[in-house]
Coordinates of C-alpha atoms in Angstrom, one line a residue:
M1 CA 56.2 215.2 19.9
D2 CA 52.5 217.3 19.1
E3 CA 54.2 219.6 16.1
L4 CA 56.0 216.2 14.3
N5 CA 52.8 214.2 14.5
G6 CA 51.4 218.0 13.0
H7 CA 48.4 218.2 15.6
S8 CA 50.0 222.0 16.5
P9 CA 47.2 224.9 14.6
G10 CA 50.5 226.5 13.1
N11 CA 51.5 223.2 11.1
T12 CA 52.7 224.3 8.4
L13 CA 55.7 222.3 7.6
T14 CA 55.7 220.6 4.8
P15 CA 56.9 216.6 2.9
L16 CA 59.8 217.4 2.8
D17 CA 60.4 219.8 6.1
Y18 CA 59.4 215.6 7.9
A19 CA 61.8 214.5 5.7
A20 CA 64.7 216.4 6.6
L21 CA 64.0 216.1 10.6
F22 CA 63.2 212.4 10.5
A23 CA 66.9 212.5 7.9
A24 CA 68.9 213.3 11.7
S25 CA 66.9 210.3 13.6
P26 CA 69.4 207.6 14.4
Y27 CA 66.7 204.7 13.9
P28 CA 65.4 203.7 10.2
Y29 CA 62.0 206.1 9.0
L30 CA 60.3 205.9 5.9
L31 CA 57.5 208.5 4.6
L32 CA 55.3 208.1 2.1
D33 CA 52.7 209.5 1.0
T34 CA 48.8 208.8 1.4
G35 CA 48.8 207.2 -1.6
L36 CA 51.9 204.6 -0.9
V37 CA 55.0 206.6 -2.4
I38 CA 58.5 207.2 -1.0
I39 CA 59.1 210.6 0.4
G40 CA 61.5 210.7 2.0
A41 CA 64.6 207.4 3.5
N42 CA 66.4 208.5 6.0
R43 CA 70.6 207.1 6.0
A44 CA 69.5 204.3 9.1
Y45 CA 66.6 202.6 7.1
L46 CA 68.6 202.5 3.7
Q47 CA 71.2 200.6 5.7
M48 CA 69.1 198.4 7.5
T49 CA 67.2 197.0 4.0
G50 CA 70.0 197.6 1.8
R51 CA 68.2 199.9 -0.4
A52 CA 69.6 203.2 -1.9
G53 CA 68.2 207.0 -2.2
D54 CA 66.7 205.9 -5.8
I55 CA 64.0 204.9 -4.2
V56 CA 62.2 207.9 -3.0
G57 CA 59.3 208.5 -6.1
Q58 CA 59.1 204.8 -6.2
H59 CA 55.4 202.8 -5.1
L60 CA 56.2 201.0 -1.7
F61 CA 55.5 198.1 -3.1
D62 CA 57.5 199.3 -6.2
A63 CA 60.4 199.4 -4.2
F64 CA 60.0 196.1 -2.0
P65 CA 58.5 193.7 -4.7
P66 CA 56.9 190.9 -3.0
N67 CA 59.0 187.7 -3.7
P68 CA 57.6 186.0 -6.6
D69 CA 59.0 182.9 -6.2
D70 CA 57.2 182.6 -3.2
P71 CA 53.7 181.4 -3.2
D72 CA 53.4 181.8 0.8
S73 CA 54.9 185.9 -0.2
T74 CA 51.4 187.3 1.8
N75 CA 52.7 189.7 4.2
I76 CA 52.5 192.4 1.7
D77 CA 49.4 192.5 2.7
Y78 CA 49.6 192.9 6.3
V79 CA 52.0 196.1 5.6
R80 CA 49.0 197.3 3.4
N81 CA 46.3 196.9 5.6
S82 CA 47.6 198.5 8.5
L83 CA 49.5 201.1 6.6
L84 CA 45.6 201.9 5.2
K85 CA 44.5 201.9 8.4
A86 CA 46.7 204.2 9.6
I87 CA 45.5 206.9 6.9
A88 CA 42.0 206.1 7.5
T89 CA 41.6 206.1 10.8
K90 CA 44.4 208.8 11.9
V91 CA 46.0 206.5 14.6
A92 CA 48.8 204.1 15.0
D93 CA 49.1 200.6 13.9
S94 CA 51.1 198.0 13.8
T95 CA 52.0 194.7 12.5
P96 CA 53.4 191.3 13.4
F97 CA 56.2 190.2 13.1
L98 CA 55.9 189.9 9.9
R99 CA 58.5 187.6 7.2
Y100 CA 58.3 189.6 4.3
A101 CA 61.6 188.8 1.5
V102 CA 64.4 192.6 0.9
R103 CA 65.3 192.0 -3.3
R104 CA 69.7 192.7 -2.6
E105 CA 71.2 192.9 -6.2
T106 CA 74.2 191.6 -5.8
P107 CA 77.6 190.8 -8.7
D108 CA 75.8 186.9 -9.2
G109 CA 72.1 188.6 -10.0
T110 CA 68.7 189.8 -7.7
I111 CA 68.1 187.3 -4.6
F112 CA 65.7 187.9 -2.3
D113 CA 67.0 188.0 1.7
D114 CA 64.5 186.6 4.4
R115 CA 63.9 189.0 6.9
Y116 CA 61.4 190.0 9.7
W117 CA 60.0 192.6 10.0
S118 CA 58.2 194.7 12.8
A119 CA 56.8 198.4 11.6
V120 CA 54.6 200.8 14.0
H121 CA 53.0 203.0 11.0
T122 CA 52.3 206.6 12.3
P123 CA 50.0 209.1 10.3
I124 CA 51.4 212.5 10.1
L125 CA 48.2 215.3 10.0
D126 CA 47.8 218.2 9.2
S127 CA 47.1 221.5 11.0
A128 CA 43.3 220.7 10.0
G129 CA 44.3 217.4 10.0
N130 CA 44.1 215.1 7.1
V131 CA 46.4 212.4 6.4
L132 CA 49.6 214.3 5.2
M133 CA 51.7 212.0 5.4
V134 CA 52.7 208.1 7.1
A135 CA 56.3 207.6 9.2
Q136 CA 57.6 204.0 8.6
N137 CA 59.2 203.2 11.5
A138 CA 60.7 199.6 10.5
S139 CA 63.3 197.1 12.6
D140 CA 64.9 194.7 11.3
V141 CA 63.5 191.4 14.3
T142 CA 64.8 188.0 12.1
D143 CA 67.7 187.9 14.6
T144 CA 65.3 187.9 18.2
H145 CA 62.5 185.8 16.1
R146 CA 65.1 183.2 15.3
A147 CA 65.9 183.3 18.6
Q148 CA 62.8 182.9 20.1
L149 CA 62.0 179.9 17.0
A150 CA 64.7 178.1 18.8
Q151 CA 63.6 178.8 22.2
R152 CA 60.4 177.5 20.9
D153 CA 62.3 175.1 19.4
T154 CA 64.0 173.9 22.4
E155 CA 62.0 174.2 24.9
R156 CA 60.1 172.2 22.6
R157 CA 62.1 169.4 22.4
L158 CA 62.4 169.8 26.0
Q159 CA 59.4 168.4 26.4
E160 CA 58.7 166.2 24.3
G161 CA 62.3 164.6 25.9
M162 CA 60.0 164.5 28.6
I163 CA 57.6 163.1 28.1
A164 CA 59.1 160.2 26.9
A165 CA 61.1 160.3 30.1
R166 CA 58.2 160.0 31.9
M167 CA 59.7 163.2 33.7
V168 CA 56.9 165.8 35.2
I169 CA 59.2 168.8 37.2
W170 CA 57.5 171.1 39.8
D171 CA 57.0 174.2 42.5
L172 CA 56.0 174.0 45.6
D173 CA 54.6 177.2 47.1
L174 CA 55.9 176.7 51.0
V175 CA 53.7 179.2 52.0
N176 CA 50.2 179.0 50.4
G177 CA 51.0 174.7 49.2
Q178 CA 50.2 175.3 46.0
V179 CA 51.9 173.3 43.5
R180 CA 52.5 173.6 39.8
F181 CA 53.8 171.2 37.6
S182 CA 55.9 171.5 34.3
A183 CA 53.4 172.1 30.8
N184 CA 53.4 167.5 30.2
A185 CA 52.3 166.6 33.8
N186 CA 48.2 165.4 31.8
V187 CA 50.0 163.5 29.9
V188 CA 52.5 161.3 31.9
F189 CA 50.8 161.1 35.1
G190 CA 47.0 161.3 33.8
G191 CA 44.4 163.6 34.6
D192 CA 44.2 167.2 35.6
W193 CA 46.8 168.5 38.0
T194 CA 45.9 172.4 37.7
G195 CA 44.3 171.4 41.5
V196 CA 46.1 172.6 44.3
G197 CA 44.4 169.4 47.1
S198 CA 44.4 166.9 44.6
V199 CA 48.0 166.0 44.3
W200 CA 47.6 165.5 47.5
E201 CA 45.0 163.7 47.3
A202 CA 46.7 161.2 45.0
I203 CA 49.8 159.8 47.2
H204 CA 49.4 156.6 48.3
P205 CA 47.9 156.7 51.7
D206 CA 50.2 154.2 52.9
D207 CA 53.6 156.2 51.6
M208 CA 52.4 160.1 52.6
A209 CA 54.5 159.4 55.9
G210 CA 57.2 158.8 54.9
L211 CA 57.3 160.9 52.2
H212 CA 56.5 163.6 54.7
A213 CA 59.4 163.5 57.0
A214 CA 62.0 163.2 53.6
R215 CA 60.4 167.3 53.3
N216 CA 60.8 168.0 56.5
K217 CA 64.1 166.6 57.1
A218 CA 65.0 168.2 53.8
I219 CA 63.5 171.9 55.2
T220 CA 65.8 171.2 58.4
E221 CA 68.9 171.0 57.2
R222 CA 68.4 173.4 54.1
G223 CA 69.0 170.4 52.1
D224 CA 67.6 167.9 49.2
Y225 CA 65.7 164.8 48.9
R226 CA 64.4 162.1 47.8
Q227 CA 61.6 159.4 48.0
T228 CA 59.7 156.5 46.8
V229 CA 55.4 157.1 46.3
R230 CA 52.6 155.1 44.3
L231 CA 50.7 158.0 42.9
I232 CA 47.2 157.2 42.1
R233 CA 46.1 158.4 39.1
P234 CA 42.5 160.5 39.1
D235 CA 42.1 159.3 35.6
T236 CA 42.0 155.7 35.5
A237 CA 42.5 154.4 39.4
A238 CA 46.1 153.2 37.9
I239 CA 48.9 152.6 40.5
L240 CA 51.9 154.8 39.3
W241 CA 55.6 155.0 40.7
L242 CA 57.3 157.7 41.2
D243 CA 60.8 158.4 42.0
V244 CA 60.1 161.6 44.4
R245 CA 63.3 164.3 44.1
G246 CA 63.3 167.8 45.7
K247 CA 65.3 170.4 46.3
I248 CA 64.3 173.1 48.8
V249 CA 64.8 176.5 47.8
C250 CA 65.4 179.7 50.7
N251 CA 64.8 183.6 50.4
A252 CA 67.3 185.7 51.0
D253 CA 67.0 185.5 54.7
G254 CA 67.6 182.1 54.2
I255 CA 64.1 181.1 54.9
P256 CA 63.6 177.9 52.9
I257 CA 59.8 179.5 51.0
A258 CA 59.7 176.5 48.1
V259 CA 60.8 173.3 46.9
R260 CA 62.2 173.0 43.5
G261 CA 62.0 169.1 42.3
V262 CA 60.9 166.4 39.5
S263 CA 59.0 162.9 39.5
V264 CA 60.0 160.1 37.2
D265 CA 57.4 157.5 36.1
I266 CA 59.2 154.9 37.1
T267 CA 56.8 152.2 37.2
E268 CA 57.6 150.0 34.2
R269 CA 61.4 149.4 36.0
T270 CA 59.9 149.1 39.1
R271 CA 57.9 145.8 37.8
A272 CA 60.9 145.5 36.0
E273 CA 62.7 144.7 38.9
E274 CA 59.6 142.6 40.8
E275 CA 59.7 140.7 37.4
L276 CA 63.8 140.0 38.3
R277 CA 62.7 139.4 41.8
E278 CA 60.6 136.6 41.4
A279 CA 62.7 134.8 39.1
D280 CA 65.7 134.7 41.4
R281 CA 63.0 133.6 44.2
R282 CA 61.7 130.9 41.7
K283 CA 65.4 130.3 40.4
D284 CA 66.5 129.5 44.4
E285 CA 62.7 127.8 44.8
F286 CA 64.5 125.0 41.6
L287 CA 67.9 124.4 42.9
A288 CA 66.9 123.4 46.5
M289 CA 64.0 121.4 44.4
L290 CA 66.5 119.9 42.7
A291 CA 69.4 118.5 44.8
H292 CA 66.0 117.3 47.4
E293 CA 64.9 115.6 43.8
L294 CA 68.7 113.9 43.2
R295 CA 69.1 113.3 47.3
N296 CA 66.1 111.3 46.9
P297 CA 67.6 108.6 44.2
L298 CA 71.6 108.8 45.5
A299 CA 69.5 107.7 48.9
P300 CA 68.2 104.4 47.6
I301 CA 71.3 104.3 45.2
S302 CA 73.9 104.9 48.4
A303 CA 72.3 101.7 50.0
A304 CA 71.8 99.4 47.4
A305 CA 75.8 100.2 47.2
Q306 CA 76.7 99.2 50.7
L307 CA 73.9 96.4 51.0
L308 CA 75.8 94.7 48.1
R309 CA 79.2 95.6 49.8
M310 CA 77.7 93.1 52.8
P311 CA 78.7 89.3 53.4
S312 CA 77.0 85.9 52.4
V313 CA 73.7 89.0 50.4
N314 CA 72.4 86.1 47.6
T315 CA 71.1 86.0 44.3
D316 CA 67.1 87.4 46.4
V317 CA 68.4 90.3 47.0
I318 CA 70.6 91.3 44.7
R319 CA 67.8 91.0 42.1
K320 CA 65.6 93.6 44.4
T321 CA 68.9 95.9 44.9
S322 CA 69.4 95.6 41.3
D323 CA 65.6 96.5 40.1
V324 CA 65.9 99.2 43.2
I325 CA 69.4 100.7 41.6
S326 CA 67.7 100.7 38.0
R327 CA 64.4 102.4 38.7
Q328 CA 66.0 105.1 40.7
V329 CA 68.9 105.7 37.9
A330 CA 65.7 105.9 35.5
H331 CA 64.3 108.9 37.9
M332 CA 67.7 110.7 37.9
T333 CA 67.9 110.3 33.9
R334 CA 63.7 111.6 33.6
L335 CA 65.4 114.4 35.7
I336 CA 68.9 115.4 33.6
D337 CA 66.8 115.1 30.4
D338 CA 63.9 117.6 31.7
L339 CA 66.9 120.4 32.5
L340 CA 69.3 119.6 29.3
D341 CA 65.3 120.3 27.6
V342 CA 64.7 123.1 28.9
S343 CA 68.6 123.9 27.7
R344 CA 68.1 123.1 24.7
V345 CA 64.6 124.8 24.6
T346 CA 65.5 128.0 25.9
R347 CA 68.8 128.4 22.7
G348 CA 66.9 126.3 19.7
L349 CA 68.4 124.2 19.7
I350 CA 65.3 122.1 19.7
E351 CA 64.9 120.6 16.3
L352 CA 61.9 119.4 15.5
E353 CA 61.4 115.3 13.0
R354 CA 58.4 116.4 11.7
A355 CA 55.5 113.6 9.3
P356 CA 52.7 112.8 8.6
L357 CA 51.0 111.4 12.4
A358 CA 48.1 110.3 13.1
V359 CA 46.1 111.2 16.4
Q360 CA 45.4 108.5 18.4
D361 CA 48.6 107.2 18.0
I362 CA 50.0 109.8 19.4
I363 CA 48.3 109.9 22.6
A364 CA 48.3 105.8 22.8
D365 CA 51.6 106.4 23.2
A366 CA 51.1 108.7 25.7
V367 CA 48.6 107.5 27.1
E368 CA 50.8 103.9 27.9
Q369 CA 53.6 105.6 29.1
V370 CA 51.3 107.0 31.8
R371 CA 49.3 104.3 32.5
P372 CA 51.7 103.4 36.1
A373 CA 51.7 106.8 37.4
V374 CA 47.7 106.5 36.9
A375 CA 47.2 103.1 38.0
A376 CA 49.3 104.3 41.3
R377 CA 47.0 106.9 42.7
R378 CA 43.9 104.8 41.4
H379 CA 43.1 107.2 39.1
D380 CA 39.9 106.9 36.8
L381 CA 40.9 107.6 33.3
I382 CA 38.6 108.7 30.3
I383 CA 39.1 108.9 27.2
D384 CA 37.5 110.5 24.8
L385 CA 37.9 110.1 20.7
P386 CA 36.5 111.7 17.2
A387 CA 35.7 108.4 15.5
I388 CA 37.3 109.9 12.6
A389 CA 40.9 110.0 11.8
I390 CA 43.3 113.5 12.4
E391 CA 46.6 113.7 11.5
L392 CA 48.6 116.4 11.8
I393 CA 52.1 117.0 10.5
G394 CA 54.8 116.7 13.6
D395 CA 57.2 115.3 15.9
Q396 CA 55.9 112.2 17.3
K397 CA 58.5 111.9 20.0
R398 CA 58.1 116.0 21.3
L399 CA 54.3 115.6 20.7
V400 CA 53.9 112.3 23.0
Q401 CA 55.2 114.4 25.7
V402 CA 53.4 117.6 25.2
L403 CA 50.4 114.8 26.8
T404 CA 53.0 112.7 28.5
N405 CA 53.9 115.5 30.8
L406 CA 50.4 117.2 31.4
L407 CA 48.6 113.8 32.1
N408 CA 51.5 113.5 34.5
N409 CA 50.9 117.4 35.6
A410 CA 47.0 116.3 36.3
A411 CA 47.4 112.6 37.9
K412 CA 50.5 113.8 40.5
Y413 CA 48.1 117.2 41.9
T414 CA 44.9 115.0 41.8
S415 CA 44.3 113.3 45.3
E416 CA 43.8 109.2 44.6
A417 CA 41.1 108.6 43.4
G418 CA 40.7 111.2 40.5
R419 CA 39.0 111.4 37.5
I420 CA 41.1 112.7 34.3
R421 CA 39.6 113.2 31.1
L422 CA 41.5 113.1 27.6
G423 CA 39.8 114.8 24.3
V424 CA 40.3 115.0 21.4
S425 CA 38.3 116.7 19.2
V426 CA 38.4 119.1 15.5
V427 CA 37.6 123.2 15.6
A428 CA 38.0 125.2 12.9
G429 CA 40.3 123.1 11.0
D430 CA 42.2 122.7 14.8
V431 CA 42.8 119.6 16.3
V432 CA 42.6 120.5 19.9
I433 CA 43.4 118.1 22.8
C434 CA 42.1 118.3 26.5
V435 CA 43.6 117.1 29.3
E436 CA 40.5 118.2 31.8
D437 CA 41.0 116.6 35.9
N438 CA 39.7 117.9 39.3
G439 CA 42.3 118.1 41.7
I440 CA 43.9 120.8 43.1
G441 CA 43.2 123.0 41.0
I442 CA 45.9 126.2 40.3
A443 CA 45.7 129.9 42.6
P444 CA 44.0 132.8 40.7
E445 CA 47.8 134.0 40.9
L446 CA 49.5 131.3 40.0
L447 CA 47.4 131.1 37.0
P448 CA 49.6 134.0 34.9
H449 CA 52.4 132.1 35.6
V450 CA 51.6 128.2 35.5
F451 CA 54.1 128.3 31.8
D452 CA 56.6 129.7 33.1
L453 CA 60.0 128.3 33.6
F454 CA 60.4 127.3 37.2
T455 CA 57.2 127.9 38.1
Q456 CA 55.4 125.0 40.1
A457 CA 51.9 125.0 42.4
E458 CA 52.4 125.0 46.4
R459 CA 53.9 121.8 48.0
T460 CA 52.9 120.0 51.2
P461 CA 54.7 117.6 53.2
D462 CA 52.1 115.3 53.4
R463 CA 52.3 115.4 49.1
S464 CA 55.6 114.5 47.1
Q465 CA 54.8 114.6 43.8
G466 CA 58.5 115.8 42.9
G467 CA 59.5 117.0 39.2
L468 CA 61.3 120.2 38.4
G469 CA 58.7 122.4 38.1
L470 CA 60.1 122.0 34.5
G471 CA 57.1 119.8 32.5
L472 CA 54.8 122.4 31.7
S473 CA 57.3 125.3 30.4
L474 CA 59.0 122.6 28.1
V475 CA 54.6 122.2 27.0
S476 CA 54.5 125.4 26.3
S477 CA 57.5 125.5 23.9
L478 CA 57.8 122.3 22.6
V479 CA 53.6 123.4 21.4
A480 CA 54.9 126.6 19.7
L481 CA 57.8 124.7 18.2
H482 CA 54.5 123.1 16.6
G483 CA 52.8 126.6 15.6
G484 CA 50.4 125.7 18.5
T485 CA 48.7 126.8 21.4
V486 CA 48.4 125.6 24.9
M487 CA 46.2 127.6 27.5
A488 CA 45.3 126.8 31.2
T489 CA 42.2 127.3 33.1
S490 CA 41.2 126.6 36.9
G491 CA 37.9 128.1 39.0
G492 CA 41.1 128.1 42.0
R493 CA 42.4 126.1 44.7
G494 CA 40.0 122.6 45.0
M495 CA 38.5 123.6 41.9
G496 CA 40.6 121.7 38.9
S497 CA 41.7 121.9 35.5
V498 CA 42.2 122.4 32.6
F499 CA 44.7 122.9 29.4
T500 CA 43.9 122.8 26.4
V501 CA 46.3 122.0 23.6
R502 CA 45.4 123.2 20.2
L503 CA 47.6 122.4 16.8
P504 CA 46.9 122.5 13.2
S505 CA 45.6 119.5 10.9
T506 CA 46.2 120.8 7.8
V507 CA 48.6 117.4 6.0
V508 CA 50.9 118.9 4.6
P509 CA 53.3 116.1 2.3
A510 CA 55.5 115.1 5.1
Q511 CA 59.7 116.3 4.9
P512 CA 61.8 113.7 5.1
V513 CA 63.3 111.7 7.9
P514 CA 66.4 111.9 9.0
E515 CA 68.1 109.1 8.0
T516 CA 69.6 106.4 11.2
L517 CA 72.1 106.0 12.2
P518 CA 74.9 104.1 9.8
A519 CA 74.2 100.1 10.3
A520 CA 77.3 98.3 11.5
P521 CA 78.6 94.7 10.4
Q522 CA 76.3 92.6 11.9
A523 CA 76.8 87.9 11.5
P524 CA 74.0 85.7 13.2
R525 CA 75.0 85.5 16.7
A526 CA 77.9 85.6 18.7
T527 CA 79.4 85.4 21.9
G528 CA 82.5 86.2 23.7
L529 CA 83.2 89.2 21.8
R530 CA 87.2 91.7 22.4
L531 CA 85.8 94.3 24.0
L532 CA 88.1 97.7 24.2
V533 CA 86.3 100.1 26.7
V534 CA 87.9 104.2 26.6
D535 CA 86.4 106.8 29.6
D536 CA 88.3 108.7 31.9
N537 CA 85.8 108.2 35.0
A538 CA 87.4 105.0 36.5
D539 CA 84.2 104.0 37.8
A540 CA 81.9 104.1 34.6
A541 CA 84.6 102.6 32.6
E542 CA 84.8 99.6 35.4
M543 CA 81.3 99.2 35.3
L544 CA 80.4 98.6 31.8
G545 CA 83.6 96.6 31.9
A546 CA 82.2 93.9 34.7
F547 CA 79.1 94.1 33.7
M548 CA 80.1 93.0 29.6
E549 CA 82.5 90.7 31.3
S550 CA 79.3 88.9 32.6
A551 CA 77.5 88.7 29.8
G552 CA 80.7 86.4 28.1
H553 CA 82.4 88.6 26.7
T554 CA 86.9 89.8 27.7
V555 CA 87.3 92.6 28.0
R556 CA 90.1 95.4 27.9
V557 CA 89.5 99.0 30.6
E558 CA 91.6 101.7 29.0
Y559 CA 91.2 105.7 30.8
D560 CA 93.8 106.9 28.4
P561 CA 93.1 107.7 24.9
L562 CA 97.1 107.4 24.1
R563 CA 96.9 103.8 26.2
A564 CA 94.1 102.4 24.7
I565 CA 95.3 103.1 20.5
E566 CA 98.5 100.9 22.3
W567 CA 96.7 98.4 22.7
A568 CA 94.2 98.7 20.2
K569 CA 97.6 97.9 17.8
V570 CA 98.9 95.1 20.3
D571 CA 95.9 93.3 20.8
P572 CA 92.8 94.7 17.4
P573 CA 88.8 94.5 20.0
D574 CA 86.2 93.5 18.2
V575 CA 84.4 96.2 20.0
C576 CA 85.6 99.9 21.1
L577 CA 82.8 101.5 23.6
L578 CA 84.5 104.7 24.0
D579 CA 83.7 108.2 26.1
I580 CA 83.4 111.8 23.9
G581 CA 85.0 113.5 26.6
L582 CA 88.4 112.7 27.3
P583 CA 91.3 114.2 28.4
G584 CA 94.3 115.1 25.5
M585 CA 92.3 113.9 22.2
D586 CA 87.8 113.7 23.1
G587 CA 86.7 110.9 21.4
N588 CA 86.3 111.3 18.0
E589 CA 89.2 112.4 18.0
L590 CA 90.3 108.7 18.7
A591 CA 87.8 106.8 16.7
R592 CA 89.9 108.9 13.4
T593 CA 92.8 107.5 15.2
L594 CA 91.7 104.0 15.1
R595 CA 89.5 104.1 12.0
T596 CA 93.3 104.5 10.7
L597 CA 94.3 101.3 11.9
P598 CA 94.3 98.7 8.6
Q599 CA 94.1 95.6 12.4
L600 CA 90.7 97.8 12.9
A601 CA 89.7 98.2 9.6
Q602 CA 86.2 96.0 10.4
T603 CA 85.8 97.1 14.3
M604 CA 82.4 98.1 15.6
L605 CA 82.5 101.6 17.5
I606 CA 80.1 102.3 19.5
A607 CA 80.2 105.9 21.7
V608 CA 79.1 105.6 25.4
T609 CA 78.6 110.1 26.2
G610 CA 76.4 112.2 28.5
Y611 CA 77.0 114.6 25.0
G612 CA 73.0 114.3 23.9
K613 CA 73.3 116.9 21.6
E614 CA 72.3 115.9 17.9
F615 CA 75.6 118.1 16.3
D616 CA 77.6 116.2 19.2
R617 CA 76.0 113.1 18.0
D618 CA 76.5 114.1 13.8
Q619 CA 79.5 115.4 14.8
S620 CA 80.5 111.5 16.2
I621 CA 78.5 109.4 13.3
A622 CA 80.8 112.2 10.5
A623 CA 84.6 110.8 13.4
G624 CA 83.7 106.7 12.3
F625 CA 81.5 105.7 15.2
D626 CA 78.6 103.1 14.1
Y627 CA 76.3 103.9 17.1
Y628 CA 75.9 106.2 18.9
F629 CA 73.9 106.1 23.4
V630 CA 73.5 108.8 25.6
K631 CA 74.6 108.4 28.6
P632 CA 73.3 106.4 31.2
A633 CA 73.0 103.6 28.3
D634 CA 71.2 100.6 29.4
P635 CA 73.7 97.6 29.5
A636 CA 71.0 95.5 28.2
A637 CA 71.2 97.2 24.8
L638 CA 74.6 97.1 24.5
V639 CA 75.0 93.7 24.8
T640 CA 71.5 92.9 22.3
L641 CA 73.6 95.1 19.9
L642 CA 76.0 92.8 20.4
T643 CA 74.8 89.7 19.7
G644 CA 74.4 89.6 15.9
F645 CA 78.3 90.9 15.7
R646 CA 80.3 89.1 14.4
R647 CA 83.8 90.8 13.1
H648 CA 84.9 89.9 8.8

């Protein structure tokens, strides 16, 4: 080797001698003089670069010019500098992996083939110690470089995937207790995880015993383990829930030496599961409450029905019993309406009938509705209205419902002889309505969920507020439909509460109010009408028929729509009261059929149904109904409607 490098004192080898010597090498070599002119290239070098022997005598960078179309082709400088350094220092020098395009001649013309190279430049000295030439040992490392790039890309994607999956890989040395984490630990867990002691200090104390027990059991059984633990982030002290899985690693003698595992951050999933459990718990409480609330009015209704069966029931008892039934039916109707409203809101079926409204009128309607409840508990209701008139665009019925729910809520959850304040103001162009009470207040843990569905303050045996816990959820949804916000504040238990509704007050041209139901033919007062009642619910049909008979009308009750058609042909009625949910033929189809009968051309058709959606109403009007009543329909309202009707 000393002879090859020109170090022997008697070295008289010429460049041609060295060229011949390197020609026999299986490794690619190129010989250059100190002016970087090629003086030799062996077969391996020519094959590797795809060149011919005619490069001998050319300058290195003429034989291998940079790609003129590549603005980043600066690696030629690295090669030149490495060669000049080897010549100047008389010490071998190497280049890193360099991208250097090799010019190749093809039938289609000259191309530049991007390749990656690694080269060692060794100076060869003459007997006087001067540089005689430089030997370039080059290696085409393109495949190796691309493999390294692919590996780095794979590692990068793995790291990104682990971060996205909130996953950290770790190794625990059972001999020294040291733990090594994957590079993404700091991102997933937060803080610095290079220390050893901090690992165990960060585990929640209540979870340490279970984690150690699971790991020790796995060590004994030479198996694996899985445990859920809480981790305290060292940077924010926030709690992370981790799904920890570990596998015992043994040496050749079967002795456990390490634990290799993965920890996945399941905090979001754990919270979601807890929220689902809480929602399920509230749902169960709601169903129990619903059963309770429905039984309450059913009990007096059942008792009233039995009382009316008793002999020698006088008129006064009948009147009182009727009042009880009416009140309890009204209460059940309100409960069912709340349920239906919640269903419509959650399915996006509520349609607001917007019109310009005076805020003072909304307040007056709401106060009128809640005044009996307020008076019953001897509350002091203070109303604070501004002197100026305030207008907004909204649905009168729904906004009254919002305030009624808030005021009823205040009345229910304030001890007797309490104080309720209803205040209205204008702030930054918005109408701000506050309902404030000095009642039981709202517990801090309940406050964030006070507008959630099925949420209700704790009930105690000595309180019977009633309700289903739907009111505030409806308030929130209806206010949001109006483009407003509602918030609740409370100092805690026993500190009262404040509900603040904020609504935009900008007045815009009112949208057309939906048309009312078509008016049926009416004339001066007439009695003794012929009525046809059709309902597959026999009790409902018989009771409605009995009430109408008591009002002086002649009533025919049918439970089957086909029989009703046949009877109508024989004895055409003045008025038909039809259920919609009939077997075989629904009420809308029955109405269309009746409208085709010439003898029923002037007959009034009234729908009496349990379907209460606007869509159902529109369908029935299109089918030919004149009026639409939702069950439980008020029989007195029906009698009033018929009072002015006369068949032409």
